[in-house]
GROMACS .gro file of C-alpha atoms in nm:
model
  107
    1UNK     CA    1   3.966   3.894  -2.817
    2UNK     CA    2   4.146   4.070  -3.084
    3UNK     CA    3   4.231   4.447  -3.039
    4UNK     CA    4   4.085   4.516  -3.387
    5UNK     CA    5   3.727   4.426  -3.270
    6UNK     CA    6   3.728   4.669  -2.965
    7UNK     CA    7   3.878   4.929  -3.205
    8UNK     CA    8   3.597   4.865  -3.453
    9UNK     CA    9   3.347   4.905  -3.198
   10UNK     CA   10   3.486   5.262  -3.091
   11UNK     CA   11   3.527   5.364  -3.450
   12UNK     CA   12   3.169   5.244  -3.516
   13UNK     CA   13   3.044   5.452  -3.216
   14UNK     CA   14   3.224   5.772  -3.338
   15UNK     CA   15   3.086   5.715  -3.687
   16UNK     CA   16   2.739   5.705  -3.567
   17UNK     CA   17   2.778   5.971  -3.314
   18UNK     CA   18   2.894   6.190  -3.603
   19UNK     CA   19   2.615   6.076  -3.843
   20UNK     CA   20   2.330   6.070  -3.592
   21UNK     CA   21   2.443   6.248  -3.267
   22UNK     CA   22   2.476   6.097  -2.937
   23UNK     CA   23   2.165   6.191  -2.747
   24UNK     CA   24   1.915   5.996  -2.557
   25UNK     CA   25   1.710   5.916  -2.871
   26UNK     CA   26   2.005   5.813  -3.064
   27UNK     CA   27   2.125   5.592  -2.774
   28UNK     CA   28   1.782   5.428  -2.746
   29UNK     CA   29   1.811   5.355  -3.106
   30UNK     CA   30   2.134   5.183  -3.064
   31UNK     CA   31   1.996   4.974  -2.777
   32UNK     CA   32   1.693   4.885  -2.979
   33UNK     CA   33   1.898   4.783  -3.277
   34UNK     CA   34   1.993   4.492  -3.053
   35UNK     CA   35   1.633   4.364  -3.089
   36UNK     CA   36   1.638   4.391  -3.465
   37UNK     CA   37   1.965   4.194  -3.478
   38UNK     CA   38   1.836   3.934  -3.234
   39UNK     CA   39   1.520   3.904  -3.468
   40UNK     CA   40   1.743   3.844  -3.772
   41UNK     CA   41   1.960   3.574  -3.577
   42UNK     CA   42   1.605   3.414  -3.476
   43UNK     CA   43   1.498   3.431  -3.845
   44UNK     CA   44   1.822   3.259  -3.961
   45UNK     CA   45   1.769   2.985  -3.701
   46UNK     CA   46   1.395   2.932  -3.825
   47UNK     CA   47   1.517   2.913  -4.165
   48UNK     CA   48   1.799   2.673  -4.086
   49UNK     CA   49   1.513   2.443  -3.948
   50UNK     CA   50   1.301   2.490  -4.233
   51UNK     CA   51   1.008   2.592  -4.020
   52UNK     CA   52   0.838   2.795  -4.262
   53UNK     CA   53   0.688   2.542  -4.520
   54UNK     CA   54   0.649   2.793  -4.744
   55UNK     CA   55   0.996   2.876  -4.763
   56UNK     CA   56   1.166   2.549  -4.663
   57UNK     CA   57   1.537   2.573  -4.539
   58UNK     CA   58   1.678   2.918  -4.625
   59UNK     CA   59   1.985   2.930  -4.410
   60UNK     CA   60   2.311   2.750  -4.295
   61UNK     CA   61   2.484   2.750  -3.939
   62UNK     CA   62   2.723   3.004  -4.094
   63UNK     CA   63   2.434   3.225  -4.149
   64UNK     CA   64   2.310   3.197  -3.806
   65UNK     CA   65   2.650   3.257  -3.673
   66UNK     CA   66   2.696   3.574  -3.866
   67UNK     CA   67   2.345   3.689  -3.750
   68UNK     CA   68   2.470   3.605  -3.383
   69UNK     CA   69   2.795   3.788  -3.444
   70UNK     CA   70   2.587   4.103  -3.547
   71UNK     CA   71   2.402   4.096  -3.214
   72UNK     CA   72   2.752   4.062  -3.027
   73UNK     CA   73   2.895   4.350  -3.218
   74UNK     CA   74   2.579   4.558  -3.197
   75UNK     CA   75   2.591   4.526  -2.820
   76UNK     CA   76   2.955   4.621  -2.810
   77UNK     CA   77   2.878   4.946  -2.997
   78UNK     CA   78   2.572   5.043  -2.751
   79UNK     CA   79   2.800   4.969  -2.453
   80UNK     CA   80   3.054   5.211  -2.593
   81UNK     CA   81   2.765   5.451  -2.661
   82UNK     CA   82   2.700   5.448  -2.296
   83UNK     CA   83   3.024   5.624  -2.254
   84UNK     CA   84   3.180   5.282  -2.114
   85UNK     CA   85   3.475   5.065  -2.241
   86UNK     CA   86   3.305   4.785  -2.405
   87UNK     CA   87   3.626   4.557  -2.319
   88UNK     CA   88   3.610   4.640  -1.951
   89UNK     CA   89   3.230   4.558  -1.946
   90UNK     CA   90   3.256   4.235  -2.123
   91UNK     CA   91   3.562   4.147  -1.918
   92UNK     CA   92   3.354   4.195  -1.606
   93UNK     CA   93   3.058   4.001  -1.735
   94UNK     CA   94   3.300   3.684  -1.820
   95UNK     CA   95   3.424   3.713  -1.476
   96UNK     CA   96   3.086   3.700  -1.315
   97UNK     CA   97   3.000   3.412  -1.527
   98UNK     CA   98   3.332   3.233  -1.416
   99UNK     CA   99   3.247   3.293  -1.070
  100UNK     CA  100   2.882   3.151  -1.114
  101UNK     CA  101   3.026   2.828  -1.281
  102UNK     CA  102   3.296   2.792  -1.011
  103UNK     CA  103   3.036   2.816  -0.748
  104UNK     CA  104   2.795   2.566  -0.918
  105UNK     CA  105   3.101   2.311  -0.939
  106UNK     CA  106   3.156   2.309  -0.580
  107UNK     CA  107   3.010   2.037  -0.374
   0.00000   0.00000   0.00000
């Protein structure tokens, strides 16, 4: 990923810390924010499928992708808020997935 993504997550964390503090309640809210963002991604997908007959088709794939990006970025900020380096944590997660996939492909 581009370094600007990691820097944006760090700057966002600092901005939130300055505005709202960094205690357990604030950290809880940052983690719960993931649920809010995931709900928006779900709503966009439902809107793309036109599953609400009253509203019809209200979203595009680009809308869904933008909402999913919000989920991903919010997760990076939450990781940084835990006092961890989001890039290191995400790299470790990707390595774990690569190992699982490699183990899956073995006969």
